[in-house]
mmCIF file of N, CA and C in Angstrom:
data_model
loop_
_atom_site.group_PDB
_atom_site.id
_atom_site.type_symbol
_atom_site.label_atom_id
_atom_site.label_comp_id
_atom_site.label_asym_id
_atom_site.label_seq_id
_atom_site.Cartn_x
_atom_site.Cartn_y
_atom_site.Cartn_z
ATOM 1 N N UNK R 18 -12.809 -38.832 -1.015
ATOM 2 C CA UNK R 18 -12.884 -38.105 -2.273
ATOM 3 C C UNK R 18 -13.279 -36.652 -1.994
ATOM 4 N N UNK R 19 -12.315 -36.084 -2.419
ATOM 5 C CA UNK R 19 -12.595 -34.503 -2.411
ATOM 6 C C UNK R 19 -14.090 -33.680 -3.303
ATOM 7 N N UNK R 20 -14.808 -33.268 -2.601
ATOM 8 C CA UNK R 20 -16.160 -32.776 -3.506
ATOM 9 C C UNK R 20 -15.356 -31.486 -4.428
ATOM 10 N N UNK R 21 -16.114 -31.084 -5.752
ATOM 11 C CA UNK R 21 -15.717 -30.585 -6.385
ATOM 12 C C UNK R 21 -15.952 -28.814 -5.658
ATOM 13 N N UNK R 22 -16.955 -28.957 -5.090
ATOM 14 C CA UNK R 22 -17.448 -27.476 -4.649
ATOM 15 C C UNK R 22 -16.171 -27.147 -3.567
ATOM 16 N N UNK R 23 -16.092 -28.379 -2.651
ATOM 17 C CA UNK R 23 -14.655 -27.668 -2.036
ATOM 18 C C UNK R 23 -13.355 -27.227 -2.391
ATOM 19 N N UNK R 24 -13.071 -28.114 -3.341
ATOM 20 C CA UNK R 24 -11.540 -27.463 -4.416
ATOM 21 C C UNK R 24 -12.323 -26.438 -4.667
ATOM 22 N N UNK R 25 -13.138 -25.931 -5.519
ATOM 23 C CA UNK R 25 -13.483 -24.601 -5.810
ATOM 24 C C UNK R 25 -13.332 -23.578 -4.524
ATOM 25 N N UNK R 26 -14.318 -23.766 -3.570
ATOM 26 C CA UNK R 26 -14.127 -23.251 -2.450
ATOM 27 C C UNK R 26 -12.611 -22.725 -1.783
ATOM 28 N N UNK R 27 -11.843 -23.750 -1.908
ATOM 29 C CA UNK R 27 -10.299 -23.640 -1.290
ATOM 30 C C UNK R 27 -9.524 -22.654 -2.615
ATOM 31 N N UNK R 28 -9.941 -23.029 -4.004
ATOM 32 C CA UNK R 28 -9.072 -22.097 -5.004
ATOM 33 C C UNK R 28 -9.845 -20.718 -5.007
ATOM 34 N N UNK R 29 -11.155 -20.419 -5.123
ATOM 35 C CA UNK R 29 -11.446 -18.742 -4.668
ATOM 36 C C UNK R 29 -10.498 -18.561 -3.065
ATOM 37 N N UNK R 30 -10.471 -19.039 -1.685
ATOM 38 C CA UNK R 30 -10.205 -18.857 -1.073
ATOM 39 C C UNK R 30 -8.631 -18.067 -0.893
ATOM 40 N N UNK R 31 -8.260 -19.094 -1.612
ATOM 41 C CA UNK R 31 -6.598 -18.861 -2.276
ATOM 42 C C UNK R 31 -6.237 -17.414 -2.944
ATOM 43 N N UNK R 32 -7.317 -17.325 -3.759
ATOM 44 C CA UNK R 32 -7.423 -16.248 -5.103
ATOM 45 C C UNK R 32 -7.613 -14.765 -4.010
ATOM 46 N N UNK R 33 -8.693 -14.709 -3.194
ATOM 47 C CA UNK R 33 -9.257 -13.584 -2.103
ATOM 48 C C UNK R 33 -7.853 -13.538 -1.897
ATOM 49 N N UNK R 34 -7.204 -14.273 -0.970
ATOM 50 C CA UNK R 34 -5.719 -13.578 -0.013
ATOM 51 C C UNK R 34 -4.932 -13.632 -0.510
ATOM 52 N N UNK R 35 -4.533 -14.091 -1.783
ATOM 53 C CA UNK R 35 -3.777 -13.552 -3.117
ATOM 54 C C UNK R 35 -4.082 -12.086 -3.229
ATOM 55 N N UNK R 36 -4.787 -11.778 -3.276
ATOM 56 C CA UNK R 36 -5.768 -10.185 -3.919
ATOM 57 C C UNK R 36 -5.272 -9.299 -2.509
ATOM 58 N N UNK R 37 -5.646 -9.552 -1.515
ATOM 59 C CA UNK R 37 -5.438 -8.702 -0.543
ATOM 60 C C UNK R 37 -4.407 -8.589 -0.061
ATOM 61 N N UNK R 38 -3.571 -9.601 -0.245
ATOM 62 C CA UNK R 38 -2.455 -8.564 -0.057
ATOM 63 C C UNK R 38 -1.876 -7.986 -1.082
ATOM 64 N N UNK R 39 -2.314 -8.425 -2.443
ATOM 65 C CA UNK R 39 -1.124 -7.281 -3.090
ATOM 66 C C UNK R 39 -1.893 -5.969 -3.022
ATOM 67 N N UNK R 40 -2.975 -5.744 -2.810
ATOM 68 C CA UNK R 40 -3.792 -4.596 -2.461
ATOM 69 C C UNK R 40 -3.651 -3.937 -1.347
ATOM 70 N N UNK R 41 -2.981 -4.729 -0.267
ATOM 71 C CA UNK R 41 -2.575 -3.954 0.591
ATOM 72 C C UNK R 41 -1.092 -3.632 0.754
ATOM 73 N N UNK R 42 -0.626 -3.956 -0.366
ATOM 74 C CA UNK R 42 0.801 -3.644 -0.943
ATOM 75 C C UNK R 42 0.664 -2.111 -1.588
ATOM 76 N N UNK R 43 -0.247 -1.421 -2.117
ATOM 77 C CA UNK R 43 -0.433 0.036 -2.424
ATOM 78 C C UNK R 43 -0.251 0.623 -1.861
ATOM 79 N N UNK R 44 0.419 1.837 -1.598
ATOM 80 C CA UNK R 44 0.340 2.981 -0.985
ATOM 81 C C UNK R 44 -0.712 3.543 -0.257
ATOM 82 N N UNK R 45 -1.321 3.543 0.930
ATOM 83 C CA UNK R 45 -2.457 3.894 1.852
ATOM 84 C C UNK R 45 -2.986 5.113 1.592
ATOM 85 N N UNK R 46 -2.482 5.990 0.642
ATOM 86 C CA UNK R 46 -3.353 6.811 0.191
ATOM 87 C C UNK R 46 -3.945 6.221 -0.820
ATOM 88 N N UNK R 47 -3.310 5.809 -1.894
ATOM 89 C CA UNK R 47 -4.293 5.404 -3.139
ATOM 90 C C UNK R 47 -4.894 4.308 -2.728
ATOM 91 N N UNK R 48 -4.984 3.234 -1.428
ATOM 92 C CA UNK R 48 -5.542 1.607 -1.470
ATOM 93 C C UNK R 48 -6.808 1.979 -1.589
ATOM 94 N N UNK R 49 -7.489 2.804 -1.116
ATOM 95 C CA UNK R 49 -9.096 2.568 -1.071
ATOM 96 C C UNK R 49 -9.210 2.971 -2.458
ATOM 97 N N UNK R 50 -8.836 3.957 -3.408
ATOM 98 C CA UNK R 50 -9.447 4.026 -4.612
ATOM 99 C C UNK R 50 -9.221 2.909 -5.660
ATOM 100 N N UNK R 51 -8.087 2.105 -5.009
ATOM 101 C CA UNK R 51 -7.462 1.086 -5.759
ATOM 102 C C UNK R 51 -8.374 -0.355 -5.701
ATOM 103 N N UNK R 52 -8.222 -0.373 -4.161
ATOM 104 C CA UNK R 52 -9.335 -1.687 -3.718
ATOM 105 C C UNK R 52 -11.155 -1.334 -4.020
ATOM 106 N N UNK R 53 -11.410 -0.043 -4.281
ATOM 107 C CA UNK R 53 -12.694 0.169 -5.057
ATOM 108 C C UNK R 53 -12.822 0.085 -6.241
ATOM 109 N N UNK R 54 -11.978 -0.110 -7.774
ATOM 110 C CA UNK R 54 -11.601 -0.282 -8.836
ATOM 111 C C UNK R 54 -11.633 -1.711 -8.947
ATOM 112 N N UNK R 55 -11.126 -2.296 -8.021
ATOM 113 C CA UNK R 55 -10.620 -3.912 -7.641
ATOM 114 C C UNK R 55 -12.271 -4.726 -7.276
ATOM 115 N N UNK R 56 -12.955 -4.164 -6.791
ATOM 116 C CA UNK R 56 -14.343 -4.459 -6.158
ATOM 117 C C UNK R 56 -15.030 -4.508 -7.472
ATOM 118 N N UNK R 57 -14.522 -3.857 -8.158
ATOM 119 C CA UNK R 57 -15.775 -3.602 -9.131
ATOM 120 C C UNK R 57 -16.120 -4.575 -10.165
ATOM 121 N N UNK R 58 -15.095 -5.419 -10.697
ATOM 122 C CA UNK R 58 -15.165 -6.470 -11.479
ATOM 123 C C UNK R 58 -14.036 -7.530 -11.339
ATOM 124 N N UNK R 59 -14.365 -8.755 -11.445
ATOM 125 C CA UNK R 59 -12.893 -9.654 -11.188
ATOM 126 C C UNK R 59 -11.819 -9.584 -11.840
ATOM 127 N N UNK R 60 -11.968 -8.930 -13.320
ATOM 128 C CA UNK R 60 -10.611 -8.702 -14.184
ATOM 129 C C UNK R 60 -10.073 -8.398 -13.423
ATOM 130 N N UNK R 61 -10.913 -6.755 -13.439
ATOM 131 C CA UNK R 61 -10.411 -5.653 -12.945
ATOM 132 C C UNK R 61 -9.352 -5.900 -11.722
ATOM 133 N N UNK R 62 -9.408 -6.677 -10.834
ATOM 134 C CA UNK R 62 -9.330 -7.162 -9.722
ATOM 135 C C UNK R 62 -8.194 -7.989 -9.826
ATOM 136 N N UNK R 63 -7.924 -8.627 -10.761
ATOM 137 C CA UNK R 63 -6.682 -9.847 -11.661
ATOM 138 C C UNK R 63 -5.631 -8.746 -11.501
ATOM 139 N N UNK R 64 -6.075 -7.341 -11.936
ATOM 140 C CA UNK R 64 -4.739 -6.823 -12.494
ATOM 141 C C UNK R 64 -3.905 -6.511 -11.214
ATOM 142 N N UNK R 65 -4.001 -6.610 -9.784
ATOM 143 C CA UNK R 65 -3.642 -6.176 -8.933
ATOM 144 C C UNK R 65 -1.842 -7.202 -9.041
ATOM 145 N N UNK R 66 -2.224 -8.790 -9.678
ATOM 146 C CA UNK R 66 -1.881 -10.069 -9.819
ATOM 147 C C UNK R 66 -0.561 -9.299 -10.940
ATOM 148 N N UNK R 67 -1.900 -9.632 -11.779
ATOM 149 C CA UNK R 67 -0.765 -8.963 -13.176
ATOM 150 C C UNK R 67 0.050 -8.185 -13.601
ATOM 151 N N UNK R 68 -0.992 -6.819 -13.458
ATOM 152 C CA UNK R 68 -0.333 -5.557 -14.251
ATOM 153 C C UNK R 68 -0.499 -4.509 -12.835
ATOM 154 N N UNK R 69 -0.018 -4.801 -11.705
ATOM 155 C CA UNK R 69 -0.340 -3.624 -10.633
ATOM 156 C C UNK R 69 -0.457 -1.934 -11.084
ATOM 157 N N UNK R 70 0.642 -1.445 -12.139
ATOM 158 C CA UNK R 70 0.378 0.158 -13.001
ATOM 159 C C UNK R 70 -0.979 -0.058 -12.980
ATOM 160 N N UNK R 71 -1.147 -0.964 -14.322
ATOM 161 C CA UNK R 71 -2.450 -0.922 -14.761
ATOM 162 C C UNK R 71 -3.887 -0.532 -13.836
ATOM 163 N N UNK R 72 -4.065 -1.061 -12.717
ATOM 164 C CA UNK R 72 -4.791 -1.148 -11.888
ATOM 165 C C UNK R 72 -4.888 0.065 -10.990
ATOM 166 N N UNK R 73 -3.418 0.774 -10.778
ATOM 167 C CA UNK R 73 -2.757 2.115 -9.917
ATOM 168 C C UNK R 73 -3.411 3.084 -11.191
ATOM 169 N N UNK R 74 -2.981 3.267 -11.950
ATOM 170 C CA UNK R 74 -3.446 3.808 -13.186
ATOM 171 C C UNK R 74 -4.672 4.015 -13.839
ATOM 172 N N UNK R 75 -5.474 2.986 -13.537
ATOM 173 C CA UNK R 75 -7.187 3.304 -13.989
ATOM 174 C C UNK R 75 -7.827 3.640 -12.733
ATOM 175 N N UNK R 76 -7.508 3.752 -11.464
ATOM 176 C CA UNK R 76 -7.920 3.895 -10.282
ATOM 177 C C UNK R 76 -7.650 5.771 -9.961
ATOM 178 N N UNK R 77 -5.997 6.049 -10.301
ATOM 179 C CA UNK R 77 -5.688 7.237 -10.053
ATOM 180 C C UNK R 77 -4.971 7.987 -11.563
ATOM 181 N N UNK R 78 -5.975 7.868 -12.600
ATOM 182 C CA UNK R 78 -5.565 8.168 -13.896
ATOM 183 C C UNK R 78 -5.220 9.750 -13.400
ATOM 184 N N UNK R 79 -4.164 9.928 -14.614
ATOM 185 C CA UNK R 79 -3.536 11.392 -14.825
ATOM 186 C C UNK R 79 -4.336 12.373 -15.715
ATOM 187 N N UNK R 80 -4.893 13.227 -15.332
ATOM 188 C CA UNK R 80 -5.078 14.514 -16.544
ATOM 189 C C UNK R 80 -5.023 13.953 -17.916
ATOM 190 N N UNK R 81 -6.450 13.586 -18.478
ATOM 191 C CA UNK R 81 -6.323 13.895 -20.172
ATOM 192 C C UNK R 81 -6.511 12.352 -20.481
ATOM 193 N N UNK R 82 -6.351 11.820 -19.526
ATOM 194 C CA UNK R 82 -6.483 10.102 -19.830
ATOM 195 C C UNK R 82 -7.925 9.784 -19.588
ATOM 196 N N UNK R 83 -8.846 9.213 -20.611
ATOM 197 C CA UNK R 83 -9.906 8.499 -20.833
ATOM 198 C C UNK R 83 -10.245 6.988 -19.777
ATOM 199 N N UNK R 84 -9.740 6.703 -18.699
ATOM 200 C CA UNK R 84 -9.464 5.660 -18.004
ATOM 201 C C UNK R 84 -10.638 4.590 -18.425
ATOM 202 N N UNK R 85 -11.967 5.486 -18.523
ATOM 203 C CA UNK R 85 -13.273 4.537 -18.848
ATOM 204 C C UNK R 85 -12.902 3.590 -19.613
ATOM 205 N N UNK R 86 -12.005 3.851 -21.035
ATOM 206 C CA UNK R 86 -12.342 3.407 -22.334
ATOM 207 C C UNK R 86 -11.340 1.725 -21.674
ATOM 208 N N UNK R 87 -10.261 2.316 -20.878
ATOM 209 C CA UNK R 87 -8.954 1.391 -21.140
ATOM 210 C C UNK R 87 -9.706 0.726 -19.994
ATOM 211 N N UNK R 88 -10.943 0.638 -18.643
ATOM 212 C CA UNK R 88 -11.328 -0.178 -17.898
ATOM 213 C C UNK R 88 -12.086 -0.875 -18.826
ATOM 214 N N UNK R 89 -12.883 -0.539 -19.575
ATOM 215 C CA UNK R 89 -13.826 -1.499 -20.416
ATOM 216 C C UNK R 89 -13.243 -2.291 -21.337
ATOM 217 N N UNK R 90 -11.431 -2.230 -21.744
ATOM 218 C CA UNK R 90 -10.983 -3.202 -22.256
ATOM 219 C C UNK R 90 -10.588 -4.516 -21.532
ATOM 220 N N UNK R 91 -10.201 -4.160 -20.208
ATOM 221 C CA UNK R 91 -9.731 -4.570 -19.297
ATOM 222 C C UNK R 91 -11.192 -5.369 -19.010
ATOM 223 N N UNK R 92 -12.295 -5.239 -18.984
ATOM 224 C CA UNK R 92 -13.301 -5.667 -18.633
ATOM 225 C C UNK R 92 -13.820 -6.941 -19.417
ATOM 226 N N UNK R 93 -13.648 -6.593 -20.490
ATOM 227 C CA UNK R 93 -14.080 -7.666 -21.854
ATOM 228 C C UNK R 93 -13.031 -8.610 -22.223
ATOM 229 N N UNK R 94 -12.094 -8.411 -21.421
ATOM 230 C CA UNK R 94 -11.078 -9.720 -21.833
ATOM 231 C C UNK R 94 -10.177 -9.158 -22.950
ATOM 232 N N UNK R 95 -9.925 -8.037 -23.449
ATOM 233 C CA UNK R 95 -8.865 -7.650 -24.279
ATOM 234 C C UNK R 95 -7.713 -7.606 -23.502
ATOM 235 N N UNK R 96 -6.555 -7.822 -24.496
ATOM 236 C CA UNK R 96 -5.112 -8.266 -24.153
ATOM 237 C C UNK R 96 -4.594 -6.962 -22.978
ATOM 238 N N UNK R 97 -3.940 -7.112 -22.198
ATOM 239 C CA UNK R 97 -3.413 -6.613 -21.134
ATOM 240 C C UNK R 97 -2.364 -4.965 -22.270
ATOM 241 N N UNK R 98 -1.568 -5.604 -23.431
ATOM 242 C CA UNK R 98 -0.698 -4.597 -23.948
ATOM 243 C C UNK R 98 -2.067 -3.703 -24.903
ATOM 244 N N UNK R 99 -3.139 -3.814 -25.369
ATOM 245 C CA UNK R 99 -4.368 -3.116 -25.842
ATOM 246 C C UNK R 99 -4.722 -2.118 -24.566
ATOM 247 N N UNK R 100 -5.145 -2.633 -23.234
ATOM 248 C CA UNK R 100 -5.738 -1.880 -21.977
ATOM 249 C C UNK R 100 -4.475 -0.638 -21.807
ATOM 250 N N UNK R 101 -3.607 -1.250 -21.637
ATOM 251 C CA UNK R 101 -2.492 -0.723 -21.362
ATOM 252 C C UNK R 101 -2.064 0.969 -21.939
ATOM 253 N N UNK R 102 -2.384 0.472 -23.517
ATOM 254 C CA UNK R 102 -2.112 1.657 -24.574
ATOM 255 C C UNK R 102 -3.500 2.740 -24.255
ATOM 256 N N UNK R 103 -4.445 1.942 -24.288
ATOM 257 C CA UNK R 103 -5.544 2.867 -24.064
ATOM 258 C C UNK R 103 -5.461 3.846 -22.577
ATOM 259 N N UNK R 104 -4.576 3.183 -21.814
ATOM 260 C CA UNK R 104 -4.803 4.341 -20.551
ATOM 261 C C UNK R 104 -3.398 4.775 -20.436
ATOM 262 N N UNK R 105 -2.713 4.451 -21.439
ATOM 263 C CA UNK R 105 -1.047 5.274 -21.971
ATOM 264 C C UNK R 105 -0.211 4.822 -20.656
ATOM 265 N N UNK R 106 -0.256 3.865 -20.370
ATOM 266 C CA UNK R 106 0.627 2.647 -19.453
ATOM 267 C C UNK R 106 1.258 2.201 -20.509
ATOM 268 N N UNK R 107 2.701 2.531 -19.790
ATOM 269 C CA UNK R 107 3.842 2.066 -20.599
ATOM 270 C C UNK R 107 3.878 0.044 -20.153
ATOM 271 N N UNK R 108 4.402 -0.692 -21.179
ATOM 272 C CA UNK R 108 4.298 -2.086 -20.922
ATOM 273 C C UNK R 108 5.330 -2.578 -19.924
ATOM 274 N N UNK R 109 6.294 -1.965 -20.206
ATOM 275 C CA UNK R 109 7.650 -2.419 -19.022
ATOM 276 C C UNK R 109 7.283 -2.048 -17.970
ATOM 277 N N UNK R 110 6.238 -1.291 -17.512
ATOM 278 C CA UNK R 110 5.283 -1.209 -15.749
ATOM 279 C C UNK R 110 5.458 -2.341 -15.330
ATOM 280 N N UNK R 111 4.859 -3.067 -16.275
ATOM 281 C CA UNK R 111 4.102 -4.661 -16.012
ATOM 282 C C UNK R 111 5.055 -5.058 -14.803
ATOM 283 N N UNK R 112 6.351 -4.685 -14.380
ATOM 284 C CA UNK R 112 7.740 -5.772 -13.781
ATOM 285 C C UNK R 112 7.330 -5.092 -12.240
ATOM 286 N N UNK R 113 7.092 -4.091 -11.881
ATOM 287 C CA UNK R 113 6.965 -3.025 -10.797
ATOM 288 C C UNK R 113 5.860 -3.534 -9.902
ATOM 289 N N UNK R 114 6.982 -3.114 -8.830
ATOM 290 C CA UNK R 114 5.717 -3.916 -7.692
ATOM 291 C C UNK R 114 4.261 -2.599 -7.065
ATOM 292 N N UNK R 115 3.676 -3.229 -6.380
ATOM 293 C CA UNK R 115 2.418 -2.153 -6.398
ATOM 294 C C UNK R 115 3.229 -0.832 -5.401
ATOM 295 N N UNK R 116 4.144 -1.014 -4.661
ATOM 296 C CA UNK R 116 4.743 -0.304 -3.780
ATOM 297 C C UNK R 116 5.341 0.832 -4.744
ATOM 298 N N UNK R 117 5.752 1.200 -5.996
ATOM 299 C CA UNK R 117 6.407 1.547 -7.001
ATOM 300 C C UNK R 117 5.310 2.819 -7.210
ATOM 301 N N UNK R 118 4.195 2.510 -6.928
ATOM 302 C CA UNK R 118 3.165 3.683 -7.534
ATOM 303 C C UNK R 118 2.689 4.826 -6.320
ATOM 304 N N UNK R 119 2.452 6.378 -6.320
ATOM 305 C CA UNK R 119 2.046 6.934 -5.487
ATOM 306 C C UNK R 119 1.653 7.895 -5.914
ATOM 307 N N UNK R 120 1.861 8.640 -7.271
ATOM 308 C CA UNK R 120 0.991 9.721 -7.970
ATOM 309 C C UNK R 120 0.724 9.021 -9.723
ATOM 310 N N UNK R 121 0.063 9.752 -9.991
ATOM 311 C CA UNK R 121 -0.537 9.442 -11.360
ATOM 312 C C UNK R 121 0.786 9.429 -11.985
ATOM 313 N N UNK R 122 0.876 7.829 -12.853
ATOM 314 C CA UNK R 122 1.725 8.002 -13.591
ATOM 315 C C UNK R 122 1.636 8.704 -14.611
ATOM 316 N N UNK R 123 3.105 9.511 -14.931
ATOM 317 C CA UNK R 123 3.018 10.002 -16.709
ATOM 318 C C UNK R 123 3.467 9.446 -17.687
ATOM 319 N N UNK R 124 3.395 9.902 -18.483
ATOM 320 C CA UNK R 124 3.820 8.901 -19.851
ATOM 321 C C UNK R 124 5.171 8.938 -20.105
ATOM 322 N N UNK R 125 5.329 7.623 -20.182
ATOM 323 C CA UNK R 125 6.687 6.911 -20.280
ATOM 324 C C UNK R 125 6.931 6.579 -21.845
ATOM 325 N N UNK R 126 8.314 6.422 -22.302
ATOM 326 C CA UNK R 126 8.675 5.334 -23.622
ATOM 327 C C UNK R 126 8.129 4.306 -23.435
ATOM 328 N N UNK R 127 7.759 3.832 -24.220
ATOM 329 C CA UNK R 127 7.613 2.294 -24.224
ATOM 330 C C UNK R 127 7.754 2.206 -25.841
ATOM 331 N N UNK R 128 8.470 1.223 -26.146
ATOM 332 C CA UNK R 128 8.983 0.801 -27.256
ATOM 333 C C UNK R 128 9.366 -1.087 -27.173
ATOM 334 N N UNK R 129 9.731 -1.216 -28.354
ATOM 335 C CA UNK R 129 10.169 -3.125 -27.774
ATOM 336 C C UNK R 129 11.025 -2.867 -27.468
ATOM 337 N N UNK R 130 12.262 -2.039 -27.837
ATOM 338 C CA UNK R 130 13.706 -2.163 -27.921
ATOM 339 C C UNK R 130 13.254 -1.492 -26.002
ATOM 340 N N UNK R 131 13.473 -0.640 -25.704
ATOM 341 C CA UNK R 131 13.370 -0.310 -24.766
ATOM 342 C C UNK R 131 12.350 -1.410 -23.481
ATOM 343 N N UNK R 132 11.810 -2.110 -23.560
ATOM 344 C CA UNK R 132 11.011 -3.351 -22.609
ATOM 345 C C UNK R 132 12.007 -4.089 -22.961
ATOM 346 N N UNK R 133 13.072 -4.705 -23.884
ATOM 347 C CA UNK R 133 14.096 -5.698 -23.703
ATOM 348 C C UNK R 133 15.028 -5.166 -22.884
ATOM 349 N N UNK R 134 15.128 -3.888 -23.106
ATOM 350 C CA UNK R 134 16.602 -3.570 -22.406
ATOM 351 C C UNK R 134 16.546 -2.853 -20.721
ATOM 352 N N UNK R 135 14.936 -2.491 -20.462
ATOM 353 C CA UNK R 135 14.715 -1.919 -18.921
ATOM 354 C C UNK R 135 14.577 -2.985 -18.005
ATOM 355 N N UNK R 136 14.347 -4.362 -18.909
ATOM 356 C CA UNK R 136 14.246 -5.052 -17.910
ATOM 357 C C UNK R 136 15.401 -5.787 -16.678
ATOM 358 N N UNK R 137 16.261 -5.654 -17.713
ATOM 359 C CA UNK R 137 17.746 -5.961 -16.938
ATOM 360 C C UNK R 137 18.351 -4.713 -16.282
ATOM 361 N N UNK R 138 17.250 -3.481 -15.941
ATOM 362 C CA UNK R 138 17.704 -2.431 -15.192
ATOM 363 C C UNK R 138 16.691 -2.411 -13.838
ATOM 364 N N UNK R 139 15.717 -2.971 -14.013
ATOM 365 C CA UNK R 139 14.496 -3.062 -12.826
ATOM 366 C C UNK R 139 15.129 -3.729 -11.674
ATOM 367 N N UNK R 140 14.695 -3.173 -10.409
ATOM 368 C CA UNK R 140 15.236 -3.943 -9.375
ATOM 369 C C UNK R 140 14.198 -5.369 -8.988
ATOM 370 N N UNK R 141 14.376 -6.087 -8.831
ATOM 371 C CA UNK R 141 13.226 -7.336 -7.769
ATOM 372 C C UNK R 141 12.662 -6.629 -6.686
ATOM 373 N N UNK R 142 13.137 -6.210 -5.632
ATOM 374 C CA UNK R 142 13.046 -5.610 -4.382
ATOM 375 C C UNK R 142 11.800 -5.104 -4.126
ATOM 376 N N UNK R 143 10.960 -5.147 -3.459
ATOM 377 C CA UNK R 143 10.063 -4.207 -3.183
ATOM 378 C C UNK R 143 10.201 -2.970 -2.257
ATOM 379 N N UNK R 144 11.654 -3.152 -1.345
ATOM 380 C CA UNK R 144 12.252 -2.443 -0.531
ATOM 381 C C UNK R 144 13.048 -1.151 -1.647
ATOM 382 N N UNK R 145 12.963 -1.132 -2.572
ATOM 383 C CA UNK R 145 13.529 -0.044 -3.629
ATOM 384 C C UNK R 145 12.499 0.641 -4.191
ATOM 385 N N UNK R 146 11.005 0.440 -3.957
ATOM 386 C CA UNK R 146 9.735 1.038 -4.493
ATOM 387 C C UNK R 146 10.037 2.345 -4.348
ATOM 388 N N UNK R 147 10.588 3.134 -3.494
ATOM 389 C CA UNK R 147 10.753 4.780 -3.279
ATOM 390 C C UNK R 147 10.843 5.348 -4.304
ATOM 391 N N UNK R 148 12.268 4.797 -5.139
ATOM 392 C CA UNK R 148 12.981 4.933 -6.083
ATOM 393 C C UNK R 148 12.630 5.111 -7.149
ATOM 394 N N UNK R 149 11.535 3.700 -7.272
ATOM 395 C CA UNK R 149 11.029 3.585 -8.482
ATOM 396 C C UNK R 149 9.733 4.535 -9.156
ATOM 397 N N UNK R 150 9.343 4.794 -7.592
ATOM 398 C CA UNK R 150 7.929 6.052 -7.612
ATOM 399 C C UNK R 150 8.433 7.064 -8.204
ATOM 400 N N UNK R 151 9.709 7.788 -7.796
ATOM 401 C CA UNK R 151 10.212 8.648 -8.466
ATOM 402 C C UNK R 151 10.653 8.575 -9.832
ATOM 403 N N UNK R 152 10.917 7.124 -10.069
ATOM 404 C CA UNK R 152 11.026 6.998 -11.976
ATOM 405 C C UNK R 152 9.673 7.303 -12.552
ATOM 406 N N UNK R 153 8.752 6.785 -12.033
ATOM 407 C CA UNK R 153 7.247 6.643 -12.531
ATOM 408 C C UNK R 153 6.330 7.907 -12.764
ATOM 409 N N UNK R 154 6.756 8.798 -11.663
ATOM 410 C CA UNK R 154 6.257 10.196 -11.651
ATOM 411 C C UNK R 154 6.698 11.380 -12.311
ATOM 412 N N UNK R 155 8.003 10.704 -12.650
ATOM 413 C CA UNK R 155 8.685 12.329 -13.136
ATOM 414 C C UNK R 155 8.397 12.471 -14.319
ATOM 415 N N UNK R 156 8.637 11.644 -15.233
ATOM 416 C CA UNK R 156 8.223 12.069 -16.444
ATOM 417 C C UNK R 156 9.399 11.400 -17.586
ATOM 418 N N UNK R 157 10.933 11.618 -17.012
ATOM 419 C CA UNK R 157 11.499 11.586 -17.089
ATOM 420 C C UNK R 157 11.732 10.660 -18.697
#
């Protein structure tokens, strides 16, 4: 019979090298400010999982963005599309792998009509992140 402390044991275990590598999936300039954001609380730390922008984004916020307000949503368990708005992270991020991010994102559309229809334009690839940095940064 399996003790309960060891399933626990083996699912944090799981959860840690889940985390590290998509953290070491960031760009080596931003990982340490990213994996220090990530340290700081376990949400916080989820979003690497979830919402990688999100996480690239409250770590290396842009000019004029309040990042505090949108980490403390992120902190208390408010919905991922609430955090999101507060640190002006567009929702169709959500699809983008952490490789995708390398300067402060700017503000994007985000609309519904537009998250139905970018999504059948996003690549899978993480080998296309170049590309996508340059969607993310320009402004465009």
């Amino acid at each position: 019979m399996t003790s309960t402390l060891l399933v626990a044991s083996r699912r944090e275990a799981t959860r840690s090298a889940l985390l590290e590598r998509q953290l070491r999936r960031y760009h080596p300039h931003v990982q340490g400010k990213v994996r220090a954001l990530a340290m700081r609380h376990t949400r916080a730390a989820d979003l690497a999982v979830s919402f990688p922008a999100l996480l690239f984004a409250l770590a290396v916020p842009r000019v004029g963005v309040a990042s505090a307000s949108a980490l403390a949503c992120v902190i208390d368990g408010r919905s991922l599309a609430g955090a999101a708005a507060a640190a002006g992270v567009a929702l169709w991020l959500r699809k983008l792998p952490p490789e995708a991010f390398t300067s402060p994102i700017t503000r994007l559309p985000d609309d519904e009509l537009l998250r139905r229809q970018i999504a059948n334009h996003l690549p899978q690839s993480p080998k296309l992140a170049p590309v996508l940095a340059e969607i993310s940064s320009c402004g465009c």
